[in-house]
PDB file of N, CA and C in Angstrom:
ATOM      1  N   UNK A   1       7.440 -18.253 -10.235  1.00 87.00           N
ATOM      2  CA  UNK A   1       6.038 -17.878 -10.214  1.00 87.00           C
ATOM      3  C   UNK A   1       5.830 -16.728  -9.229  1.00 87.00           C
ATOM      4  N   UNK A   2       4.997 -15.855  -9.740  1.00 93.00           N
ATOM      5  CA  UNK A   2       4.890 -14.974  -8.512  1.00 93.00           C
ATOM      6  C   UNK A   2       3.327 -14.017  -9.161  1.00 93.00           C
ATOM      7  N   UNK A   3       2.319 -13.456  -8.176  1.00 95.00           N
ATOM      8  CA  UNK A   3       1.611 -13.421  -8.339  1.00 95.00           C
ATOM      9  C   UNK A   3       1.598 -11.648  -7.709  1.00 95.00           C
ATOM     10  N   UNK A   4       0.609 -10.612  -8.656  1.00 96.00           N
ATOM     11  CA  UNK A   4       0.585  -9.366  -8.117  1.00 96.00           C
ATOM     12  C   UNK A   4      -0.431  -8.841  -7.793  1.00 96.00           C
ATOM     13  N   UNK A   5      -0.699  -7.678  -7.187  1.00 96.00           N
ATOM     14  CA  UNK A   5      -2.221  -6.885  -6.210  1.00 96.00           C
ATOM     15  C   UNK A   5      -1.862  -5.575  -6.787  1.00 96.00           C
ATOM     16  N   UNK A   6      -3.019  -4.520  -7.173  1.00 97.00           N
ATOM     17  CA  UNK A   6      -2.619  -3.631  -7.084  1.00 97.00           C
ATOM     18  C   UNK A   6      -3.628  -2.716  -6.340  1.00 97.00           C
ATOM     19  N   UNK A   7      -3.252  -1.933  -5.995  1.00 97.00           N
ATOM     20  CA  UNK A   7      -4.579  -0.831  -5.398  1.00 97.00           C
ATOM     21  C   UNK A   7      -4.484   1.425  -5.694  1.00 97.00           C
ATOM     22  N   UNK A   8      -5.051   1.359  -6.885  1.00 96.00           N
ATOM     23  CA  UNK A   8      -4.594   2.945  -7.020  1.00 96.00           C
ATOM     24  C   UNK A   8      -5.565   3.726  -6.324  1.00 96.00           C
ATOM     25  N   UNK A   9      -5.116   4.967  -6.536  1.00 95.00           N
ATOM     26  CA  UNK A   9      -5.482   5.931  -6.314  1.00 95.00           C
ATOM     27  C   UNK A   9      -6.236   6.087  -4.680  1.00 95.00           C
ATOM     28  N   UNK A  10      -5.237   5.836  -3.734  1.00 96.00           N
ATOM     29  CA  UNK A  10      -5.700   5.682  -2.362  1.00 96.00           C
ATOM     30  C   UNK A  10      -5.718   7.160  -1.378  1.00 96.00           C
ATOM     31  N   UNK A  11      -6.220   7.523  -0.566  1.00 96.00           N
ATOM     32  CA  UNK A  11      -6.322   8.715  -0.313  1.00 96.00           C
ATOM     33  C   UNK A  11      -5.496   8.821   0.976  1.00 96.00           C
ATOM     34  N   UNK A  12      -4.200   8.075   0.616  1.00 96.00           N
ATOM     35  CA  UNK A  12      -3.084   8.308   1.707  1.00 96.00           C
ATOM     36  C   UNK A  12      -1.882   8.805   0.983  1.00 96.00           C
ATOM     37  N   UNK A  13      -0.894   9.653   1.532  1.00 96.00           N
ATOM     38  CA  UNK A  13       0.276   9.844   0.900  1.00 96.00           C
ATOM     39  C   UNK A  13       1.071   9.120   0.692  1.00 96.00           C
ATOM     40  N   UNK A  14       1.658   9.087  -0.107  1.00 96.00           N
ATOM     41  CA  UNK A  14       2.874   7.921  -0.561  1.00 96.00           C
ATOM     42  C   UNK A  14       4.183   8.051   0.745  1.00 96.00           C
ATOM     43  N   UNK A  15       4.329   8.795   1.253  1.00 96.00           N
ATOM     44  CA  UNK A  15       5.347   8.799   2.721  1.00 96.00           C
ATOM     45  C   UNK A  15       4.998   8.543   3.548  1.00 96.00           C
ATOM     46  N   UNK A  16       3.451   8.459   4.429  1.00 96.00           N
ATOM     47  CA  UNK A  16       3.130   7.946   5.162  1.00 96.00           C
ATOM     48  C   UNK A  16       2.489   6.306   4.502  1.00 96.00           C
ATOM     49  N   UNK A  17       2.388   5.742   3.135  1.00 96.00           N
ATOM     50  CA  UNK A  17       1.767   4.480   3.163  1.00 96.00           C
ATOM     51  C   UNK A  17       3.485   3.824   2.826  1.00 96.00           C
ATOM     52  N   UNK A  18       4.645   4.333   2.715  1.00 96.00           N
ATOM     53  CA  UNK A  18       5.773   3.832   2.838  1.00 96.00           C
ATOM     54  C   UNK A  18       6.389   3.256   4.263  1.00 96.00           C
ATOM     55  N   UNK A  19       5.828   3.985   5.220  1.00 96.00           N
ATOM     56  CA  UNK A  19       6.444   3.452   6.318  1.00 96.00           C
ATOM     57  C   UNK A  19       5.600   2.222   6.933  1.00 96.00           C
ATOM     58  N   UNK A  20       4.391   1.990   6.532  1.00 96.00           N
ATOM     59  CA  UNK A  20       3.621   0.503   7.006  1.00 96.00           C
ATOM     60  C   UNK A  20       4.628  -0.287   5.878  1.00 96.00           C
ATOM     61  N   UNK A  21       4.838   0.176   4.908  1.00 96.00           N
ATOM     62  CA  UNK A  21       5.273  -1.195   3.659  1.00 96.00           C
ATOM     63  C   UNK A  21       6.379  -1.183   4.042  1.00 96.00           C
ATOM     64  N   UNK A  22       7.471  -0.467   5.018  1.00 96.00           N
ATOM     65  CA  UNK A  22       8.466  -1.094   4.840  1.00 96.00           C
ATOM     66  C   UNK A  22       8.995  -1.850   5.998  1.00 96.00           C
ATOM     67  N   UNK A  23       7.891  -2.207   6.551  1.00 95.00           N
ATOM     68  CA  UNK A  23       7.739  -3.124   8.200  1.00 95.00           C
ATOM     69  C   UNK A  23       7.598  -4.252   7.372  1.00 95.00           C
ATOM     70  N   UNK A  24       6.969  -4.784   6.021  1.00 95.00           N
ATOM     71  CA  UNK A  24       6.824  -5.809   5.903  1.00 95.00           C
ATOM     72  C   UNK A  24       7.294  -6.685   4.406  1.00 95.00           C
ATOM     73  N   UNK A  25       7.834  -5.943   4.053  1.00 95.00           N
ATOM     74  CA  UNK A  25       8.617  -6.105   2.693  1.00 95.00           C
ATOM     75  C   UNK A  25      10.186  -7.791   3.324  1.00 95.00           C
ATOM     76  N   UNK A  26       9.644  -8.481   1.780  1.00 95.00           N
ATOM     77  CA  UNK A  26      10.588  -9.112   2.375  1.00 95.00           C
ATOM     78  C   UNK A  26      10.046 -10.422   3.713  1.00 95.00           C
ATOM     79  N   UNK A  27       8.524 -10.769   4.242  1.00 95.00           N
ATOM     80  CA  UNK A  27       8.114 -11.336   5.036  1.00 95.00           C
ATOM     81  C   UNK A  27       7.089 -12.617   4.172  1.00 95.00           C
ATOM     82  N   UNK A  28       7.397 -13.307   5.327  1.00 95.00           N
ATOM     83  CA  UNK A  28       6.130 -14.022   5.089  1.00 95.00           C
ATOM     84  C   UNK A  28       4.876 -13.879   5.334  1.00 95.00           C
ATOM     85  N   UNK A  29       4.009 -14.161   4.021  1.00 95.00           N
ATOM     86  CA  UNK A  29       2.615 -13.544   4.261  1.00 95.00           C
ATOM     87  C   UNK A  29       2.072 -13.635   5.740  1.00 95.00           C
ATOM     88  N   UNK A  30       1.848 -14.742   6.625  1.00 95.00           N
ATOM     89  CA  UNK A  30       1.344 -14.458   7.743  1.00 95.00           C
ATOM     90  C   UNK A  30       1.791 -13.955   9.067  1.00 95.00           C
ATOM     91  N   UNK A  31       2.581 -13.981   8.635  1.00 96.00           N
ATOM     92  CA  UNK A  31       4.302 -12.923   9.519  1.00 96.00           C
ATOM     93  C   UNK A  31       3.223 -11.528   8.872  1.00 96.00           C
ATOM     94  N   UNK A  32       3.386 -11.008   7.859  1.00 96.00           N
ATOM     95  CA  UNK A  32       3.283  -9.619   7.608  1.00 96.00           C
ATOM     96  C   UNK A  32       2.257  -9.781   7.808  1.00 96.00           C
ATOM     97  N   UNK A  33       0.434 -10.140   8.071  1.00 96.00           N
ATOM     98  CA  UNK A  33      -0.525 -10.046   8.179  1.00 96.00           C
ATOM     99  C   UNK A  33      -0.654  -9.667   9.859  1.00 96.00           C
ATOM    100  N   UNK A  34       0.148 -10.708  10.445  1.00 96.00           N
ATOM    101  CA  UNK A  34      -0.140 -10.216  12.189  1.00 96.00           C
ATOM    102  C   UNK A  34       0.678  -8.845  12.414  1.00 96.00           C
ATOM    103  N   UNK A  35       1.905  -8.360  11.899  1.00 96.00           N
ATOM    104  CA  UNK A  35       2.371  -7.481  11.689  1.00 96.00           C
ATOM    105  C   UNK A  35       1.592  -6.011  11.584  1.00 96.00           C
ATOM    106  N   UNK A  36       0.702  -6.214  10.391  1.00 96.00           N
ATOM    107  CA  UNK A  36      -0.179  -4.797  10.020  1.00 96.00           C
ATOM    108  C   UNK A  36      -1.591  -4.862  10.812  1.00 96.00           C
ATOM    109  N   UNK A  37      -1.616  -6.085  11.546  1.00 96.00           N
ATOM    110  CA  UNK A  37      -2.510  -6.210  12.362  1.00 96.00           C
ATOM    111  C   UNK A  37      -2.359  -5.390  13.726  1.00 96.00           C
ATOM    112  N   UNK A  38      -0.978  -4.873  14.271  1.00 96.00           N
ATOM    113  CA  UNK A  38      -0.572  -4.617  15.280  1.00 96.00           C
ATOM    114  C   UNK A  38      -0.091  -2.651  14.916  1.00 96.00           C
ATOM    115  N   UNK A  39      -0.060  -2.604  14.030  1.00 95.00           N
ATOM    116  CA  UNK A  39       0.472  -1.417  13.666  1.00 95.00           C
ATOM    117  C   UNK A  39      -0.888  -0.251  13.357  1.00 95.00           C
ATOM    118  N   UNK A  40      -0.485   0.722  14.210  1.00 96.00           N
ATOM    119  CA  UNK A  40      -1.874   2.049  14.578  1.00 96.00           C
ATOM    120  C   UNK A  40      -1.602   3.046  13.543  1.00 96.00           C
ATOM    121  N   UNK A  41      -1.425   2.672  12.694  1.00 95.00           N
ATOM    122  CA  UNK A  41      -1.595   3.557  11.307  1.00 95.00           C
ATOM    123  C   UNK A  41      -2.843   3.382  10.053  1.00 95.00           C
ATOM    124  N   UNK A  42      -3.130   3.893   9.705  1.00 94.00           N
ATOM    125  CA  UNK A  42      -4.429   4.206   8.804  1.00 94.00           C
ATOM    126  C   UNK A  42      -3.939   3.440   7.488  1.00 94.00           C
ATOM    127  N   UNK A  43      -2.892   3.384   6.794  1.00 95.00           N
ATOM    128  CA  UNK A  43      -2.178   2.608   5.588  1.00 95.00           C
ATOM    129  C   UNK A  43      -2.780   1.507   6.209  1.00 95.00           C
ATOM    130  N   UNK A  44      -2.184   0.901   6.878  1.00 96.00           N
ATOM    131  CA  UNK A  44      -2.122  -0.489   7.832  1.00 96.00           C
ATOM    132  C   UNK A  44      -3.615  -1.426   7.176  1.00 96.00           C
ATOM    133  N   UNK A  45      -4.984  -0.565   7.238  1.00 96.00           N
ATOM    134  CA  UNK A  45      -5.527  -1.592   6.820  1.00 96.00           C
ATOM    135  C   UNK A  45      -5.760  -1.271   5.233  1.00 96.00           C
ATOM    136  N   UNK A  46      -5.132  -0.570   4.031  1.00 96.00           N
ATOM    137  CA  UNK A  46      -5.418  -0.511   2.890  1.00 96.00           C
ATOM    138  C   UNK A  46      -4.267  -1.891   2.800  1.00 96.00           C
ATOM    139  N   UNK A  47      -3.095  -1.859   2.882  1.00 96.00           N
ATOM    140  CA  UNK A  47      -1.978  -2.250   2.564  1.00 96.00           C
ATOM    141  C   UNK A  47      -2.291  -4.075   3.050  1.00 96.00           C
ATOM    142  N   UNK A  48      -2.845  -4.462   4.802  1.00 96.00           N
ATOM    143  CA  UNK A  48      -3.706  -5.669   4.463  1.00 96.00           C
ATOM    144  C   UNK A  48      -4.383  -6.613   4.154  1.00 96.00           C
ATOM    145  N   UNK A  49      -5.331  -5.485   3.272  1.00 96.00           N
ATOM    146  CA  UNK A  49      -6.401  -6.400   2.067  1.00 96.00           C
ATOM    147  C   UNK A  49      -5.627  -6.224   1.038  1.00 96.00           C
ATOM    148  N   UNK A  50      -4.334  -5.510   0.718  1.00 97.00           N
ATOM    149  CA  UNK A  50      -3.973  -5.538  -0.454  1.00 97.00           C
ATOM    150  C   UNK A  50      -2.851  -6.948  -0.328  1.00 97.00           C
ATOM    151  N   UNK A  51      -1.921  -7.498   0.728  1.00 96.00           N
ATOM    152  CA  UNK A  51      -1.295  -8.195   0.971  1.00 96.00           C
ATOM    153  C   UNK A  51      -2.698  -9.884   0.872  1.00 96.00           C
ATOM    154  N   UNK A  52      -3.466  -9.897   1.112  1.00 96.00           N
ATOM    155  CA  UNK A  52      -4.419 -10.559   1.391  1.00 96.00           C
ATOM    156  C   UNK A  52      -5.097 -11.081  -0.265  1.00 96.00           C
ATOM    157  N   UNK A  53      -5.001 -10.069  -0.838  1.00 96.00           N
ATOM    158  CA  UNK A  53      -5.725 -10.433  -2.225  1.00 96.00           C
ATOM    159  C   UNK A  53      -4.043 -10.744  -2.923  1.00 96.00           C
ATOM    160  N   UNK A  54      -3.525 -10.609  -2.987  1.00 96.00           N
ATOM    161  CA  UNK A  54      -2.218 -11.035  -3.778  1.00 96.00           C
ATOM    162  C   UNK A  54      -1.955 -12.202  -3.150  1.00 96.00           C
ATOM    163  N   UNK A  55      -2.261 -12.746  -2.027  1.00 96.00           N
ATOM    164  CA  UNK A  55      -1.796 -14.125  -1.369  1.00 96.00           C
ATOM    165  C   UNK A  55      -3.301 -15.250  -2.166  1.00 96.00           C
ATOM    166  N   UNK A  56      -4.631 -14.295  -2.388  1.00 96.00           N
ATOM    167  CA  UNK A  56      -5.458 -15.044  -2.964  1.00 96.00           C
ATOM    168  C   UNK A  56      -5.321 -15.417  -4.612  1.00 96.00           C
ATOM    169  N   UNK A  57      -4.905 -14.357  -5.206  1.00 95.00           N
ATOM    170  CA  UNK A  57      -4.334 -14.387  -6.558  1.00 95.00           C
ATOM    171  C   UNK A  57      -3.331 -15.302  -6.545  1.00 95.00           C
ATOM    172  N   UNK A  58      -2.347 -15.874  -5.386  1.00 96.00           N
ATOM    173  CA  UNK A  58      -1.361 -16.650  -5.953  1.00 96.00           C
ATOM    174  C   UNK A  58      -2.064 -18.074  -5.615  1.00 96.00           C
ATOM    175  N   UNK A  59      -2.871 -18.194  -4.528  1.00 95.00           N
ATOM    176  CA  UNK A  59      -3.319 -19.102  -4.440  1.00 95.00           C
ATOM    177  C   UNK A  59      -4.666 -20.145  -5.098  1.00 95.00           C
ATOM    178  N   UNK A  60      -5.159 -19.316  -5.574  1.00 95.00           N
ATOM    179  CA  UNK A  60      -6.336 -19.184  -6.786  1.00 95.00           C
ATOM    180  C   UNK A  60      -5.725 -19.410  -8.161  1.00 95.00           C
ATOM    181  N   UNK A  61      -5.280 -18.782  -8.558  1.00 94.00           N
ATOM    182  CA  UNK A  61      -4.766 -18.279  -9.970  1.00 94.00           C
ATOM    183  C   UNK A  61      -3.619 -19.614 -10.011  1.00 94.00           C
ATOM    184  N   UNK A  62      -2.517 -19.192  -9.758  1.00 93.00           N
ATOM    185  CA  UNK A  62      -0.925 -19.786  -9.844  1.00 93.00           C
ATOM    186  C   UNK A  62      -0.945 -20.995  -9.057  1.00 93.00           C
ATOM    187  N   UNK A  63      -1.997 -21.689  -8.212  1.00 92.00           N
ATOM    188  CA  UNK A  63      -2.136 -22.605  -7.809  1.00 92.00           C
ATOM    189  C   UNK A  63      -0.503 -22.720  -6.608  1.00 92.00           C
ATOM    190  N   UNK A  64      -0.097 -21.817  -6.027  1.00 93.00           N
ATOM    191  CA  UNK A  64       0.944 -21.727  -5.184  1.00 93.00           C
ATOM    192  C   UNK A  64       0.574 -22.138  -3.551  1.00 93.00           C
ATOM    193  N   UNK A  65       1.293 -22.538  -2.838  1.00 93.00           N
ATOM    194  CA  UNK A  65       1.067 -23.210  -1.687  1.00 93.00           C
ATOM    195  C   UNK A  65       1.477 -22.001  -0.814  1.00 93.00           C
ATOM    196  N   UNK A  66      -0.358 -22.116   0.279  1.00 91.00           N
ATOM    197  CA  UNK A  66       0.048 -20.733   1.041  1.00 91.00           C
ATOM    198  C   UNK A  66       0.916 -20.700   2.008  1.00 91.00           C
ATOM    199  N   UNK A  67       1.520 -21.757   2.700  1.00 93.00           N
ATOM    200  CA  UNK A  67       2.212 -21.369   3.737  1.00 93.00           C
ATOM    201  C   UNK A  67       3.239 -21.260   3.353  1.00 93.00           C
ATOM    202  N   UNK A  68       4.055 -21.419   1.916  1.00 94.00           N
ATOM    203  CA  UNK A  68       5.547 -20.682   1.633  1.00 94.00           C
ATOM    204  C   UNK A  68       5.189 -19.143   0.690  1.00 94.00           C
ATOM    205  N   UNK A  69       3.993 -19.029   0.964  1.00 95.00           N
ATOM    206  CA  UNK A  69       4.072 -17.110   0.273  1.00 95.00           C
ATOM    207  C   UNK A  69       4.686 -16.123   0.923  1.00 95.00           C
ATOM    208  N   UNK A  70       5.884 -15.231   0.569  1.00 96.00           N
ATOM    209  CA  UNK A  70       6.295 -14.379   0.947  1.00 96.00           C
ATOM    210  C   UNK A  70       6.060 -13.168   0.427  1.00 96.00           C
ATOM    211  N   UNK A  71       6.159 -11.923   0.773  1.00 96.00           N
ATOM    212  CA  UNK A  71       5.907 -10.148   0.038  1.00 96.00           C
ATOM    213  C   UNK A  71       7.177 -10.226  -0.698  1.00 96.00           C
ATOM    214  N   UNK A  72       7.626 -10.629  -1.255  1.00 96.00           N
ATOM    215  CA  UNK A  72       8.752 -10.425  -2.636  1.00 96.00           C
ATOM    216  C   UNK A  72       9.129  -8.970  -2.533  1.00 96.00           C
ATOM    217  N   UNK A  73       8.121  -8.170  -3.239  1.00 96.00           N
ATOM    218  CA  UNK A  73       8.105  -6.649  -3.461  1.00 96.00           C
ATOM    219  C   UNK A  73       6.917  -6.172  -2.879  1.00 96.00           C
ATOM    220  N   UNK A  74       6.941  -4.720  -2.381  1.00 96.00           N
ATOM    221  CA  UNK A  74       5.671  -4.235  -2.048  1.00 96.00           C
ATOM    222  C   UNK A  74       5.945  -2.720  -2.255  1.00 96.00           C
ATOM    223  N   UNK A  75       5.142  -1.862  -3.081  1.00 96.00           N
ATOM    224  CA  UNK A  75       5.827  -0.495  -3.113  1.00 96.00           C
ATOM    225  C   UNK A  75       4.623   0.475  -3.163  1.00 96.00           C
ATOM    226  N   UNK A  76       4.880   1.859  -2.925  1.00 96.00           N
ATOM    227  CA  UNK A  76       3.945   3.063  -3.139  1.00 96.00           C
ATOM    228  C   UNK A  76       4.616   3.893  -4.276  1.00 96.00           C
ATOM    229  N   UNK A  77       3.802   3.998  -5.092  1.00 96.00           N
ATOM    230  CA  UNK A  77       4.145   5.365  -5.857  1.00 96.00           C
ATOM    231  C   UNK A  77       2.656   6.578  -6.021  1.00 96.00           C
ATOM    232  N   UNK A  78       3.807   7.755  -6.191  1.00 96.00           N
ATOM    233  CA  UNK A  78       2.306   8.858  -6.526  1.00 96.00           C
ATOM    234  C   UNK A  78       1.414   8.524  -7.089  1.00 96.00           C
ATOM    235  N   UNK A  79       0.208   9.108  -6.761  1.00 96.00           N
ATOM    236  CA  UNK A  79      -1.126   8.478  -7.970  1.00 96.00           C
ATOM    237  C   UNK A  79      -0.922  10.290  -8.185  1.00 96.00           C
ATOM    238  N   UNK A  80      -2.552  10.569  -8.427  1.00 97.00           N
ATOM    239  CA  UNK A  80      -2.971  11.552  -8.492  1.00 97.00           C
ATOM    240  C   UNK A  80      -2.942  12.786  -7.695  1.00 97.00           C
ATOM    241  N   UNK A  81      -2.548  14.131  -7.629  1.00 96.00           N
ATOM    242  CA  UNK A  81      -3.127  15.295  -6.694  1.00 96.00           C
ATOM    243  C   UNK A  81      -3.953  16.073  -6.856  1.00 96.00           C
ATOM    244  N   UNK A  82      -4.779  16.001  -5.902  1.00 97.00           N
ATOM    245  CA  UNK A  82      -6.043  16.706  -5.915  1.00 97.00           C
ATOM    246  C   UNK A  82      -5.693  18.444  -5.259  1.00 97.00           C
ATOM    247  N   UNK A  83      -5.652  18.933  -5.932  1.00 97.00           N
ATOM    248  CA  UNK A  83      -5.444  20.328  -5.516  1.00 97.00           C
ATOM    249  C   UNK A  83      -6.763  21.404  -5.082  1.00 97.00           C
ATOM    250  N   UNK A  84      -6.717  21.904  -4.222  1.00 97.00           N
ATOM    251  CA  UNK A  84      -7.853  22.283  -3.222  1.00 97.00           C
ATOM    252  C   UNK A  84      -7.088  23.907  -3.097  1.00 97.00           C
ATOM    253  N   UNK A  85      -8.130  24.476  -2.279  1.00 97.00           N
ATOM    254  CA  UNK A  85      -7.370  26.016  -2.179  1.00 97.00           C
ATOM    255  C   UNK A  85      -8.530  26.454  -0.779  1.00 97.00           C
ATOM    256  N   UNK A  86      -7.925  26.965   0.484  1.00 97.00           N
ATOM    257  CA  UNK A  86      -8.287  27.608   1.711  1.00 97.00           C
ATOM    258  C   UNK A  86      -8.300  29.036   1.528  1.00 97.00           C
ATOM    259  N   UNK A  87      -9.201  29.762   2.072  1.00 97.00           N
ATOM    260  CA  UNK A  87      -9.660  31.260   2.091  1.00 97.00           C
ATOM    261  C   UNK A  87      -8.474  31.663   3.327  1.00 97.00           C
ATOM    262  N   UNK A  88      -8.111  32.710   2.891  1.00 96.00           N
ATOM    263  CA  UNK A  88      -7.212  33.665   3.829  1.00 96.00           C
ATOM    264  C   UNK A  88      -7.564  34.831   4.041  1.00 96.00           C
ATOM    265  N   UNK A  89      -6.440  35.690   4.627  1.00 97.00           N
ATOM    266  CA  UNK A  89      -7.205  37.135   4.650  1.00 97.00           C
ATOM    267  C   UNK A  89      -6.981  37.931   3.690  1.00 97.00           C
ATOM    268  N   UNK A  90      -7.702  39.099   3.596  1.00 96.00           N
ATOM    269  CA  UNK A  90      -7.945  39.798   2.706  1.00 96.00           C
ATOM    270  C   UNK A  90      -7.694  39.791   1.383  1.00 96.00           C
ATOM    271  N   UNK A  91      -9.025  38.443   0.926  1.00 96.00           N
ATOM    272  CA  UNK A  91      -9.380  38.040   0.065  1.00 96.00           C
ATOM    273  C   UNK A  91      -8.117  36.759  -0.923  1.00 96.00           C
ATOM    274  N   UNK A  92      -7.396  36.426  -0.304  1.00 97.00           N
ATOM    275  CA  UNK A  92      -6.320  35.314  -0.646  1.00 97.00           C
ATOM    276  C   UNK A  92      -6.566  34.354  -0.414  1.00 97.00           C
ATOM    277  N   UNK A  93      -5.736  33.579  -0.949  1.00 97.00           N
ATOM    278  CA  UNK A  93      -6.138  32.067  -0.780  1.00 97.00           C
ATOM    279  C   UNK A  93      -4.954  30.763  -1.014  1.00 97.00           C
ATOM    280  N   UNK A  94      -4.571  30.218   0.015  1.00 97.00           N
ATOM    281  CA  UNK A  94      -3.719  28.938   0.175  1.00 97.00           C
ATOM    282  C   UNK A  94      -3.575  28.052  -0.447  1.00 97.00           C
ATOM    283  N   UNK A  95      -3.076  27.371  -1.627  1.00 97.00           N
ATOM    284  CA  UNK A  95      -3.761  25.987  -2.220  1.00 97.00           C
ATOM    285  C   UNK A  95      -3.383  24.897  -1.140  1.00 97.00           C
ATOM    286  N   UNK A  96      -3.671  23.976  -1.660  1.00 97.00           N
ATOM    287  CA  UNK A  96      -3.688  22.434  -0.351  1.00 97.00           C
ATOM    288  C   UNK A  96      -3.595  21.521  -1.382  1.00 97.00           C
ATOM    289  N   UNK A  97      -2.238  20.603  -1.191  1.00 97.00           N
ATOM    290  CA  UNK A  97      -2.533  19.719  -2.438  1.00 97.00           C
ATOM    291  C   UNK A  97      -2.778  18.228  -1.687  1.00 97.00           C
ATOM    292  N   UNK A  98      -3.757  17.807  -1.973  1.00 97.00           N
ATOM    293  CA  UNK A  98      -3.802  16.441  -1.198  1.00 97.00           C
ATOM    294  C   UNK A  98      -3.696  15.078  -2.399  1.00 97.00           C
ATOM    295  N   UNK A  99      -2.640  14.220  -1.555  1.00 97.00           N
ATOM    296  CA  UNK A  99      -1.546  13.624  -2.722  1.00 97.00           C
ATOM    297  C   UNK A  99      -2.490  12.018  -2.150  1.00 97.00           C
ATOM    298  N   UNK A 100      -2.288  11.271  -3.012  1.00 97.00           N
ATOM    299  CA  UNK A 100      -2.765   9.739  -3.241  1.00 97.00           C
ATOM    300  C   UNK A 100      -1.825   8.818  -3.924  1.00 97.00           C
ATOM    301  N   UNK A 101      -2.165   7.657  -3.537  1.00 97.00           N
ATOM    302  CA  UNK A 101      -0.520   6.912  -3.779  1.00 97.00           C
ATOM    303  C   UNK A 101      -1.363   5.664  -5.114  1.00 97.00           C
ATOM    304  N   UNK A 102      -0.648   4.835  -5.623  1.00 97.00           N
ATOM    305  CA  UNK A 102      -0.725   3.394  -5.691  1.00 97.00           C
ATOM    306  C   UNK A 102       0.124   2.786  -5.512  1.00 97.00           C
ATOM    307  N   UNK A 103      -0.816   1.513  -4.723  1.00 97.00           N
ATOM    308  CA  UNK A 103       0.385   0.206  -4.087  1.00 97.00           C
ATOM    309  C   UNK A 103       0.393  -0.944  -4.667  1.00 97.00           C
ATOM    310  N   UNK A 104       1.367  -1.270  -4.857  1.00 97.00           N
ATOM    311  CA  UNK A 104       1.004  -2.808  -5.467  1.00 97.00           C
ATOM    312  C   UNK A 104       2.023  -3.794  -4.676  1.00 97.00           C
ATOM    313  N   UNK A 105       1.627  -5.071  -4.884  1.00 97.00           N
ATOM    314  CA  UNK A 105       2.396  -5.845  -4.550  1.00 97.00           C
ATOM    315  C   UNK A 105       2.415  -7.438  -4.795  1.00 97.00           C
ATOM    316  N   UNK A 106       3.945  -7.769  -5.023  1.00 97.00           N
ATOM    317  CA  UNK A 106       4.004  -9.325  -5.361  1.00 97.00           C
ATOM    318  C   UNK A 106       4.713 -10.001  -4.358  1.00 97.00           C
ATOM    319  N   UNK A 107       3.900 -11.301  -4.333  1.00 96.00           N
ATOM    320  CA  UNK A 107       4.260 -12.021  -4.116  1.00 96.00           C
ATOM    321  C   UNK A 107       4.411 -13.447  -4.554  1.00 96.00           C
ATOM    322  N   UNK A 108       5.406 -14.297  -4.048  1.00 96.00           N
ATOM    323  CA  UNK A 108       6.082 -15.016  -4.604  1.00 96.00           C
ATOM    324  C   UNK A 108       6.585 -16.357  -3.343  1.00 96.00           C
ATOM    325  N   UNK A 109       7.156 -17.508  -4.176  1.00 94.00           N
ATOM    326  CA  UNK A 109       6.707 -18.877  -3.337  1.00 94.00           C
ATOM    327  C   UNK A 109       8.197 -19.027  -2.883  1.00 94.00           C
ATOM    328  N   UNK A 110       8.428 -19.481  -1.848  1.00 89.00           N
ATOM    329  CA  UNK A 110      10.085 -19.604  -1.281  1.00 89.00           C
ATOM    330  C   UNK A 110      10.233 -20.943  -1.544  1.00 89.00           C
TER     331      UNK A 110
END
C-alpha cells in the first residue's frame, strides 16, 4: 500500500527544491517533518505540507497506521519556464528564464 501527494508548478527551481528532498527521502514521516522544520530554505515549507498531505492521504484514504509512515519516494521534476527578458544597453535585452518544478511524493507503511 502506499499512498501519493503531488504539488506542480511551484515557483522554486528543481536544484534548489532537490536539496531539501534529499535530507529526507527514505525517513520516517515525523523524523522528516522535524527535519524540514529545522532547515532555512524556502522549498522547506512547500515540500512540508506536501509530506503532510501524503501522510493524510495514507491515513484517510488507505486507512494506514501513522506512526509506521515512511517518504518511500520523494522527487522534483521541471514544470514549466516562464521566460522574461531585462532591458540592457543600447536598446538590448537579456532573457531570464525563471524555472518551476513539480514534487510529488509517496509514501508508504514499514
Amino acid at each position: 500500500m502506499e499512498a501519493t501527494a503531488k504539488v506542480t508548478g511551484v515557483r522554486i527551481t528543481p536544484r534548489k527544491a532537490r536539496l531539501v528532498i534529499d535530507l529526507v527521502r527514505g525517513k520516517d514521516v515525523s523524523v522528516a517533518l522535524g527535519i524540514l522544520a529545522n532547515v532555512n530554505k524556502s522549498a522547506s515549507v512547500v515540500v512540508e505540507k506536501l509530506i503532510k498531505s501524503a501522510a493524510a492521504n495514507a491515513i484517510n484514504n488507505n486507512k494506514m497506521d501513522e506512526s509506521k509512515l515512511y517518504v518511500a519516494a520523494i522527487y522534483a521534476n521541471d514544470g514549466p519556464r516562464l521566460k522574461r527578458f531585462r532591458p540592457r544597453a543600447k536598446g538590448s535585452a537579456n532573457s531570464i528564464i525563471k524555472r518551476t518544478c513539480h514534487i510529488t511524493c509517496v509514501v508508504k507503511e514499514r
